[in-house]
Coordinates of C-alpha atoms and ligand atoms in Angstrom, one line a residue:
X521 CA -0.2 -0.1 -0.1
X522 CA 2.7 2.3 0.8
X523 CA 4.7 1.6 -1.7
X524 CA 1.8 2.3 -4.6
X525 CA 1.3 5.4 -2.7
X526 CA 4.8 6.1 -3.4
X527 CA 5.1 5.3 -6.5
X528 CA 1.8 7.3 -7.3
X529 CA 3.5 10.5 -5.7
X530 CA 6.8 9.7 -8.0
X531 CA 4.7 9.7 -10.7
X532 CA 2.8 12.7 -10.3
X533 CA 6.0 14.3 -9.4
X534 CA 7.6 13.6 -12.8
X535 CA 4.8 14.7 -14.9
X536 CA 4.6 17.4 -13.3
X537 CA 7.8 18.3 -13.8
X538 CA 7.8 17.5 -17.5
X539 CA 4.7 19.9 -17.9
X540 CA 6.5 22.5 -16.3
X541 CA 9.4 22.3 -18.1
X542 CA 7.4 22.2 -21.2
X543 CA 5.6 25.2 -21.0
X544 CA 8.7 27.1 -19.8
X545 CA 10.4 26.0 -23.2
X546 CA 7.5 27.3 -25.3
X547 CA 7.8 30.8 -23.3
X548 CA 10.3 33.2 -25.5
X549 CA 13.0 33.7 -22.9
X550 CA 14.1 37.5 -22.3
X551 CA 17.9 38.2 -23.1
X552 CA 19.3 38.6 -19.9
X553 CA 23.4 39.2 -18.6
X554 CA 24.7 37.1 -17.5
X555 CA 23.2 34.2 -19.2
X556 CA 20.9 31.5 -17.7
X557 CA 22.2 27.8 -18.4
X558 CA 19.2 25.8 -19.8
X559 CA 17.7 23.2 -17.6
X560 CA 15.1 20.7 -18.9
X561 CA 13.5 21.0 -14.8
X562 CA 12.5 23.3 -12.9
X563 CA 14.2 23.7 -9.3
X564 CA 16.7 20.8 -9.4
X565 CA 17.9 22.8 -12.7
X566 CA 21.2 21.6 -13.7
X567 CA 22.0 18.9 -10.8
X568 CA 22.7 15.7 -13.0
X569 CA 25.2 17.1 -15.1
X570 CA 27.0 19.4 -12.6
X571 CA 27.1 16.8 -9.8
X572 CA 28.5 13.9 -12.2
X573 CA 30.8 15.3 -14.1
X574 CA 31.5 18.8 -12.3
X575 CA 34.5 20.0 -13.9
X576 CA 33.6 19.2 -17.5
X577 CA 30.1 20.6 -17.1
X578 CA 31.7 23.9 -16.0
X579 CA 34.1 23.5 -18.4
X580 CA 31.5 23.2 -21.3
X581 CA 29.4 25.9 -20.0
X582 CA 32.2 28.6 -20.5
X583 CA 33.0 27.6 -23.9
X584 CA 29.2 27.8 -25.1
X585 CA 27.9 30.4 -22.8
X586 CA 30.9 32.6 -22.1
X587 CA 33.3 33.4 -19.2
X588 CA 30.0 34.5 -16.7
X589 CA 27.1 32.5 -16.5
X590 CA 24.4 31.2 -13.9
X591 CA 23.2 27.7 -13.1
X592 CA 20.2 26.4 -11.0
X593 CA 20.9 24.1 -8.7
X594 CA 18.3 22.6 -6.2
X595 CA 16.2 26.2 -6.0
X596 CA 19.9 27.6 -5.6
X597 CA 21.0 30.4 -8.1
X598 CA 24.9 30.0 -8.7
X599 CA 26.7 32.6 -10.8
X600 CA 30.4 31.4 -12.3
X601 CA 32.9 34.2 -13.0
X602 CA 35.8 33.0 -15.2
X603 CA 37.2 35.8 -16.7
X604 CA 40.1 37.8 -15.0
X605 CA 37.9 41.1 -14.5
X606 CA 34.9 39.5 -12.8
X607 CA 37.2 37.3 -10.5
X608 CA 39.1 40.3 -9.3
X609 CA 35.6 41.8 -8.5
X610 CA 34.8 38.7 -6.7
X611 CA 37.6 38.6 -4.9
X612 CA 37.3 42.1 -2.9
X613 CA 33.3 42.3 -3.5
X614 CA 32.3 43.4 0.1
X615 CA 28.7 41.6 0.6
X616 CA 30.1 38.1 -0.3
X617 CA 30.8 35.9 2.6
X618 CA 32.4 32.3 2.9
X619 CA 29.7 31.2 5.6
X620 CA 28.4 28.4 3.3
X621 CA 31.5 27.1 2.4
X622 CA 33.0 26.7 5.5
X623 CA 29.9 25.1 6.7
X624 CA 29.8 22.3 4.0
X625 CA 33.7 21.9 4.8
X626 CA 32.4 21.3 8.5
X627 CA 29.1 19.5 7.6
X628 CA 32.1 17.5 5.9
X629 CA 34.0 16.8 8.8
X630 CA 32.1 16.6 11.4
X631 CA 28.7 15.4 10.1
X632 CA 26.5 15.2 12.7
X633 CA 28.4 17.4 14.9
X634 CA 25.9 20.2 16.8
X635 CA 29.1 22.6 17.2
X636 CA 29.3 23.4 13.3
X637 CA 28.4 27.1 13.8
X638 CA 30.8 27.5 16.6
X639 CA 33.7 25.8 14.7
X640 CA 33.0 28.1 11.6
X641 CA 33.1 31.0 13.8
X642 CA 36.1 30.0 15.3
X643 CA 37.9 28.9 12.0
X644 CA 37.2 32.2 10.4
X645 CA 37.6 34.8 13.0
X646 CA 40.6 32.9 15.1
X647 CA 42.5 30.0 13.6
X648 CA 42.6 31.2 9.4
X649 CA 44.0 34.5 10.7
X650 CA 46.6 32.7 12.7
X651 CA 47.6 30.6 9.9
X652 CA 48.2 33.4 7.7
X653 CA 50.1 35.2 10.1
X654 CA 52.6 32.0 11.2
X655 CA 52.7 31.3 7.5
X656 CA 53.6 34.6 6.6
X657 CA 56.6 35.8 4.6
X658 CA 58.4 36.7 8.0
X659 CA 57.6 34.3 10.0
X660 CA 57.5 31.2 7.7
X661 CA 61.2 30.5 8.3
X662 CA 60.2 29.6 11.9
X663 CA 58.1 26.7 11.1
X664 CA 59.8 24.8 8.0
X665 CA 62.7 23.7 9.6
X666 CA 62.6 19.9 9.6
X667 CA 60.3 19.6 6.8
X668 CA 63.2 18.4 4.2
X669 CA 64.6 15.7 6.6
X670 CA 61.1 14.2 7.3
X671 CA 60.3 14.1 4.1
X672 CA 63.8 13.1 2.7
X673 CA 63.7 10.2 5.7
X674 CA 60.3 8.8 4.4
X675 CA 60.9 9.1 0.7
X676 CA 64.1 6.4 1.3
X677 CA 61.8 3.7 1.9
X678 CA 60.7 4.4 -2.0
X679 CA 64.4 3.3 -3.1
X680 CA 63.9 0.8 -6.2
X681 CA 60.0 0.6 -5.8
X682 CA 57.9 -0.2 -8.3
X683 CA 54.1 1.0 -7.8
X684 CA 52.0 4.3 -7.2
X685 CA 53.6 7.9 -8.1
X686 CA 50.9 9.0 -6.2
X687 CA 52.1 7.3 -2.8
X688 CA 55.6 7.6 -3.6
X689 CA 55.0 11.6 -3.6
X690 CA 52.1 11.9 -1.0
X691 CA 52.7 10.0 1.8
X692 CA 56.5 11.7 2.4
X693 CA 54.4 15.1 1.6
X694 CA 51.9 14.4 4.3
X695 CA 54.5 12.7 6.7
X696 CA 56.6 15.8 6.6
X697 CA 53.8 18.1 6.7
X698 CA 52.3 17.3 9.6
X699 CA 55.9 16.9 11.3
X700 CA 56.0 20.6 11.2
X701 CA 52.3 21.8 11.5
X702 CA 51.3 19.3 14.2
X703 CA 54.8 17.9 15.5
X704 CA 55.3 14.6 16.3
X705 CA 52.8 13.4 18.8
X706 CA 50.5 13.1 15.4
X707 CA 51.1 9.8 14.0
X708 CA 52.5 9.3 10.4
X709 CA 50.2 6.1 10.5
X710 CA 47.5 8.3 9.7
X711 CA 48.3 8.3 5.8
X712 CA 46.2 5.2 4.6
X713 CA 43.3 6.5 6.6
X714 CA 43.7 10.1 5.0
X715 CA 44.5 8.8 1.4
X716 CA 41.3 7.1 1.8
X717 CA 39.2 9.7 2.7
X718 CA 41.0 12.2 0.1
X719 CA 40.4 10.0 -2.8
X720 CA 36.4 10.0 -1.6
X721 CA 36.5 14.0 -1.4
X722 CA 35.0 14.4 -4.8
X723 CA 31.9 12.3 -4.1
X724 CA 31.8 13.5 -1.0
X725 CA 31.5 17.2 -2.2
X726 CA 28.9 16.3 -4.8
X727 CA 25.1 17.5 -3.9
X728 CA 23.7 13.7 -4.4
X729 CA 24.0 11.4 -1.3
X730 CA 27.2 9.5 -0.6
X731 CA 27.7 6.1 1.2
X732 CA 31.1 4.8 1.9
X733 CA 31.6 2.9 4.9
X734 CA 35.6 2.7 4.1
X735 CA 35.9 6.6 4.1
X736 CA 33.5 6.6 6.6
X737 CA 35.5 4.8 9.0
X738 CA 39.0 6.2 8.0
X739 CA 37.6 9.8 8.8
X740 CA 36.0 8.3 12.7
X741 CA 39.6 6.8 13.0
X742 CA 41.2 10.3 11.9
X743 CA 38.9 11.8 13.9
X744 CA 39.3 10.0 16.8
X745 CA 43.5 10.4 16.6
X746 CA 43.1 14.0 16.7
X747 CA 40.8 14.1 20.0
X748 CA 43.5 11.9 21.5
X749 CA 46.0 14.6 20.0
X750 CA 44.1 17.5 21.6
X751 CA 43.7 16.0 24.7
X752 CA 47.4 15.0 25.3
X753 CA 48.7 18.4 23.8
X754 CA 51.3 20.1 26.1
X755 CA 49.6 23.3 25.8
X756 CA 52.5 25.2 27.8
X757 CA 55.9 24.1 26.4
X758 CA 55.0 22.8 22.9
X759 CA 54.5 25.6 20.5
X760 CA 53.7 23.5 17.2
X761 CA 50.8 25.2 15.5
X762 CA 48.8 22.2 16.6
X763 CA 49.5 22.4 20.1
X764 CA 48.6 26.6 19.7
X765 CA 45.3 25.3 17.9
X766 CA 44.6 22.9 20.7
X767 CA 45.2 25.7 23.4
X768 CA 42.5 27.6 21.6
X769 CA 40.2 24.9 21.4
X770 CA 40.0 24.3 25.4
X771 CA 39.9 28.7 25.7
X772 CA 36.6 28.0 23.6
X773 CA 35.5 25.1 26.1
X774 CA 35.1 22.5 23.4
X775 CA 36.0 18.9 24.2
X776 CA 38.8 17.4 22.3
X777 CA 36.3 15.2 20.5
X778 CA 34.0 18.4 19.9
X779 CA 37.4 20.2 18.7
X780 CA 39.0 17.4 16.5
X781 CA 37.1 18.7 13.0
X782 CA 38.4 21.5 13.3
X783 CA 42.1 20.6 13.3
X784 CA 40.8 17.8 10.8
X785 CA 39.5 20.9 8.8
X786 CA 42.9 22.4 8.5
X787 CA 44.4 19.2 7.3
X788 CA 42.4 18.8 4.6
X789 CA 42.9 22.4 3.5
X790 CA 47.2 21.7 4.1
X791 CA 46.8 18.4 1.9
X792 CA 43.8 18.1 -0.5
X793 CA 45.3 20.7 -3.1
X794 CA 48.9 19.8 -2.2
X795 CA 48.1 16.0 -3.1
X796 CA 46.7 17.1 -6.7
X797 CA 49.1 19.5 -7.3
X798 CA 52.7 17.6 -6.3
X799 CA 51.4 14.6 -8.4
X800 CA 50.4 17.0 -11.9
X801 CA 54.0 18.4 -11.1
X802 CA 55.9 15.1 -11.2
X803 CA 53.3 13.8 -13.6
X804 CA 53.6 16.6 -16.6
X805 CA 57.4 16.7 -16.1
X806 CA 57.7 12.8 -17.0
X807 CA 55.6 13.8 -20.0
X808 CA 57.7 16.1 -21.3
X809 CA 61.5 15.0 -21.2
X810 CA 63.5 17.8 -21.8
X811 CA 62.0 20.1 -19.4
X812 CA 62.3 17.2 -16.9
X813 CA 66.2 17.0 -17.9
X814 CA 66.8 21.0 -17.7
X815 CA 64.8 21.0 -14.1
X816 CA 67.1 18.2 -12.9
X817 CA 70.2 19.9 -14.2
X818 CA 69.3 23.0 -12.3
X819 CA 68.4 21.2 -9.3
X820 CA 71.7 19.1 -9.4
X821 CA 74.1 21.8 -10.1
X822 CA 72.0 24.5 -7.3
X823 CA 72.4 21.6 -4.8
X824 CA 76.3 21.2 -5.3
X825 CA 77.3 24.7 -5.7
X826 CA 75.0 26.0 -3.0
X827 CA 74.3 23.4 -0.6
X828 CA 77.4 21.4 -1.0
X829 CA 74.8 18.5 -1.4
X830 CA 72.0 16.9 -0.7
X831 CA 72.6 16.5 3.1
X832 CA 73.9 20.1 3.3
X833 CA 70.5 20.9 1.7
X834 CA 68.2 19.0 4.1
X835 CA 69.5 21.1 6.9
X836 CA 69.5 24.6 5.2
X837 CA 67.0 24.3 2.7
X838 CA 65.2 27.5 4.0
X839 CA 62.4 29.5 2.2
X840 CA 64.6 32.4 1.6
X841 CA 67.7 30.2 0.2
X842 CA 65.1 28.3 -2.3
X843 CA 63.8 32.0 -3.3
X844 CA 67.5 32.2 -5.2
X845 CA 67.6 32.7 -9.1
X846 CA 69.6 29.4 -9.0
X847 CA 66.4 27.6 -8.8
X848 CA 64.6 30.0 -11.0
X849 CA 63.4 27.1 -13.7
X850 CA 61.9 25.5 -10.8
X851 CA 59.9 28.2 -9.2
X852 CA 58.4 28.6 -12.7
X853 CA 57.4 25.0 -13.1
X854 CA 55.7 25.0 -9.7
X855 CA 54.2 27.9 -10.7
X856 CA 52.9 26.6 -14.0
X857 CA 51.9 23.8 -12.2
X858 CA 49.8 25.5 -10.1
X859 CA 48.5 27.5 -12.5
X860 CA 47.2 25.0 -14.8
X861 CA 45.8 22.6 -12.3
X862 CA 43.2 25.2 -10.9
X863 CA 39.8 24.7 -11.6
X864 CA 37.4 26.0 -9.3
X865 CA 37.4 28.7 -6.2
X866 CA 35.4 28.8 -3.5
X867 CA 31.8 29.6 -2.7
X868 CA 30.1 32.7 -1.6
X869 CA 27.3 33.9 -0.6
X870 CA 25.6 37.1 -1.1
X871 CA 24.7 38.6 2.6
X872 CA 23.2 41.7 0.5
X873 CA 22.7 42.4 -3.0
X874 CA 26.1 42.9 -5.1
X875 CA 27.0 44.1 -8.3
X876 CA 30.1 42.7 -9.5
X877 CA 32.2 44.2 -12.7
X878 CA 33.2 42.3 -16.0
X879 CA 34.6 44.9 -17.8
X880 CA 32.3 47.4 -18.4
X881 CA 29.2 45.1 -17.7
X882 CA 27.3 44.6 -14.5
X883 CA 27.1 41.4 -12.8
X884 CA 24.0 41.5 -11.2
X885 CA 23.9 39.4 -7.8
X886 CA 21.0 39.3 -5.6
X887 CA 21.0 38.5 -1.8
X888 CA 21.2 35.1 -1.0
X889 CA 22.5 34.0 -4.6
X890 CA 26.1 31.8 -4.6
X891 CA 29.1 32.9 -6.5
X892 CA 31.7 30.9 -7.6
X893 CA 34.9 31.9 -9.5
X894 CA 36.6 29.7 -11.9
X895 CA 40.1 30.5 -12.9
X896 CA 40.3 27.6 -15.5
X897 CA 39.1 29.9 -17.9
X898 CA 41.4 33.1 -17.0
X899 CA 44.2 31.0 -16.7
X900 CA 43.9 30.1 -20.1
X901 CA 43.3 33.2 -22.0
X902 CA 45.3 33.3 -25.0
X903 CA 46.0 37.0 -25.1
X904 CA 47.8 36.4 -21.0
X905 CA 48.7 32.9 -21.4
X906 CA 50.1 31.9 -25.1
X907 CA 49.2 27.8 -25.7
X908 CA 47.7 28.4 -22.1
X909 CA 46.2 25.0 -22.3
X910 CA 49.9 23.4 -22.4
X911 CA 52.5 23.0 -19.4
X912 CA 55.4 24.9 -20.4
X913 CA 57.8 24.5 -17.5
X914 CA 59.9 27.6 -18.1
X915 CA 56.9 29.8 -18.9
X916 CA 57.6 31.6 -15.8
X917 CA 61.2 32.4 -16.2
X918 CA 61.0 35.6 -17.4
X919 CA 57.9 37.0 -16.1
X920 CA 57.5 36.2 -12.2
X921 CA 54.7 36.9 -10.7
X922 CA 54.7 38.7 -7.6
X923 CA 56.1 37.2 -4.4
X924 CA 52.8 36.5 -2.4
X925 CA 51.2 34.7 -5.5
X926 CA 48.0 36.5 -5.1
X927 CA 46.1 38.9 -7.7
X928 CA 48.3 39.6 -10.4
X929 CA 47.0 42.4 -12.6
X930 CA 47.6 41.5 -16.2
X931 CA 48.9 38.2 -15.5
X932 CA 46.1 36.4 -13.3
X933 CA 47.3 33.9 -10.8
X934 CA 44.5 33.0 -8.9
X935 CA 45.3 29.4 -7.8
X936 CA 45.7 30.5 -4.2
X937 CA 42.2 32.8 -4.0
X938 CA 43.3 36.6 -2.9
X939 CA 41.7 39.4 -1.9
X940 CA 39.5 38.9 1.3
X941 CA 40.0 35.2 1.5
X942 CA 43.8 34.4 -0.1
X943 CA 45.0 30.7 0.9
X944 CA 47.1 31.6 3.9
X945 CA 49.2 28.3 3.0
X946 CA 50.4 29.5 -0.4
X947 CA 53.8 30.5 0.7
X948 CA 54.3 27.0 2.6
X949 CA 52.8 25.3 -0.3
X950 CA 55.5 26.6 -2.9
X951 CA 58.3 26.0 -0.1
X952 CA 56.8 22.1 0.0
X953 CA 56.4 21.5 -3.4
X954 CA 60.1 23.0 -4.1
X955 CA 61.7 21.1 -1.6
X956 CA 59.8 17.9 -2.8
X957 CA 61.0 18.3 -6.2
X958 CA 64.5 18.7 -5.2
X959 CA 64.8 15.9 -3.2
X960 CA 62.4 13.5 -5.6
X961 CA 64.8 14.1 -8.4
X962 CA 67.9 14.3 -6.3
X963 CA 67.6 10.9 -5.2
X964 CA 65.6 8.8 -7.8
X965 CA 65.5 8.2 -11.4
X966 CA 62.1 8.2 -12.2
X967 CA 60.8 5.9 -14.7
X968 CA 56.6 5.8 -15.7
X969 CA 56.1 1.9 -16.7
X970 CA 53.4 1.6 -19.0
X971 CA 50.2 0.0 -18.2
X972 CA 47.8 -1.9 -20.4
X973 CA 48.6 -5.5 -22.4
X974 CA 51.2 -5.3 -24.7
X975 CA 51.6 -1.4 -24.1
X976 CA 55.0 -0.3 -24.7
X977 CA 54.6 3.8 -24.1
X978 CA 53.8 5.3 -21.6
X979 CA 51.0 8.2 -21.9
X980 CA 49.9 10.7 -19.0
X981 CA 46.7 10.4 -17.5
X982 CA 44.3 13.2 -18.1
X983 CA 42.5 15.7 -15.4
X984 CA 39.3 13.9 -13.9
X985 CA 35.9 15.4 -15.3
X986 CA 34.7 14.8 -11.9
X987 CA 37.3 17.4 -10.2
X988 CA 36.5 20.4 -7.5
X989 CA 38.9 22.9 -6.6
X990 CA 42.5 21.6 -7.8
X991 CA 42.4 18.8 -11.0
X992 CA 42.2 15.3 -9.6
X993 CA 43.5 12.4 -12.1
X994 CA 41.6 10.0 -13.9
X995 CA 44.0 7.5 -12.7
X996 CA 47.7 6.8 -11.0
X997 CA 51.0 6.8 -12.5
X998 CA 53.4 3.6 -11.8
X999 CA 56.6 4.4 -11.3
X1000 CA 60.2 2.8 -11.0
X1001 CA 62.1 4.8 -8.6
X1002 CA 65.8 4.0 -9.1
X1003 CA 68.4 5.5 -6.6
X1004 CA 70.9 7.7 -8.3
X1005 CA 73.6 7.1 -5.4
X1006 CA 74.2 5.4 -2.1
X1007 CA 72.2 7.5 0.3
Ligands
LIG212 C1 48.9 24.1 -4.4 C2 48.3 24.2 -2.7 C3 47.2 24.6 -2.7 C4 46.5 25.3 -3.2 C5 46.0 25.6 -4.8 C6 45.5 26.3 -2.8 C7 44.4 26.7 -2.8 C8 43.8 27.7 -2.0 C9 42.5 28.8 -2.3 C10 42.3 28.8 -4.1 C11 41.8 29.0 -1.1 C12 41.0 29.9 -1.2 C13 39.5 29.8 -1.4 C14 38.3 30.6 -1.7 O1 38.4 31.4 -2.4 O2 37.4 30.2 -0.6 C15 42.8 28.3 -0.3 C16 42.3 28.8 1.3 C17 42.9 27.8 2.4 N1 44.0 27.4 2.1 FE1 45.2 26.8 0.7 N2 46.0 26.0 -1.0 C18 47.4 25.0 -1.0 C19 47.9 24.8 -0.2 C20 47.7 25.1 1.5 C21 48.2 24.6 2.5 C22 49.9 24.0 2.1 C23 48.0 25.4 3.3 C24 48.3 25.1 4.8 C25 47.8 24.9 6.3 C26 46.2 25.8 3.1 C27 45.3 26.6 4.1 C28 44.5 27.1 3.5 C29 43.6 27.6 4.7 C30 43.4 27.0 6.1 C31 42.4 27.9 3.6 C32 41.0 28.9 4.2 C33 41.5 30.3 4.2 C34 40.1 31.2 4.5 O3 38.8 30.7 4.5 O4 40.1 32.6 5.0 N3 46.4 25.9 1.8 N4 43.5 27.5 -0.6

């Protein structure tokens, strides 16, 4: 009986939606700006295309409707801005808030918690500004000692390895980055759980229901570990970022279990984009052997001449010394990878009516609507970046972006956001990517192994059409790592 009622209700809903869509289609549409992406169904709008192949769907919208367009998703209006001027305007606009974005992040890490609201407020008022201060140019050098050695020690285990490129890069990166941010009490053995969680992220951020026991259990174990980490923090003597955050959580009367999602959200911010970018950095270099040879020559020469060899580098690899012009090609390669792997920035909600600018045109955003910026198009603008869809390792050699890596008029570089909410980890990210590349290519000859029966040639994987934020990959790369010397 109940099933009959349900089936009848579903059928009626479909009939109403189809009829509505048909009537709507027949109405002559008013010309408007920005263009609205047509969708067959009212209310749910473009949900299906958007959710299943988000990156691809958005890129197709730009190609068809231009760099500013609107879509309807489950009753919400989202305006996407992808031109340089519109993104600049989005970044500095008053009246656009990160409230919804932060809520969804905490909803993801702390599902079911009644403290999401409180955690969001503490994150944006206290924790993100604290990170910005600690990871600023002047103080970054106090945070980074130990990163290079921790990365090296973990990477050594991969000598003569044949297997996942992703693992060989992200495991040492995860361990080293946590060592400097959270200190030695945070267990490196959490890597496998974090990877399971990370790989499920594209599904988790989709608007469709997502059930996966392995990633849910991995997240629960990570949260338990973090709760213990906060519980045991030596807040009087330990001055690692993790201990400072633990102290602040206690000050806000949050139990260690209630506060764990806060540190988890910082873990996610510190690793999610890095895991993607580091993968593309090595993959795109492997796909361009002459660029790889040039980058490695630069690394070998500079490590020898300026640090006396790799062991000297491990102890003296400060952010200032890595700014040296002797690493100019590596610096350019890192920026090029970050430019090319960037798809979407954050979601903003309009807390009042806002007019954004796209050159001479005005983009009206009504209170309650959402805006999303897509650097993907601006970063491929042929007038600004010739052959912008290609990886060109030395693209930034003679044309460096500003040091703080945000908003660079004339040569847009939006990968780290900017304006009111720039990525506070941007300088750390660039530092880590450089150190990683230097150690990885100093230690190993890296050979990609062709996959598939009978294939003798390796081809790099494509960015995944389901990506969000930075590009994920469609598949891993299998590599052989042959030590270049006895370490
Ligand atoms: C290549 C690596 C990275 C990329 C491409 C990246 C990109 C971004 C972007 C675009 C935003 C702003 C999103 C928005 O507009 O709402 C952001 C925010 C953030 N990033 Fe990064 N990031 C990277 C690495 C890091 C690292 C290493 C950390 C270290 C802790 C970090 C911490 C954060 C935090 C805490 C925020 C939130 C800031 C806020 O909402 O005020 N990121 N990141």
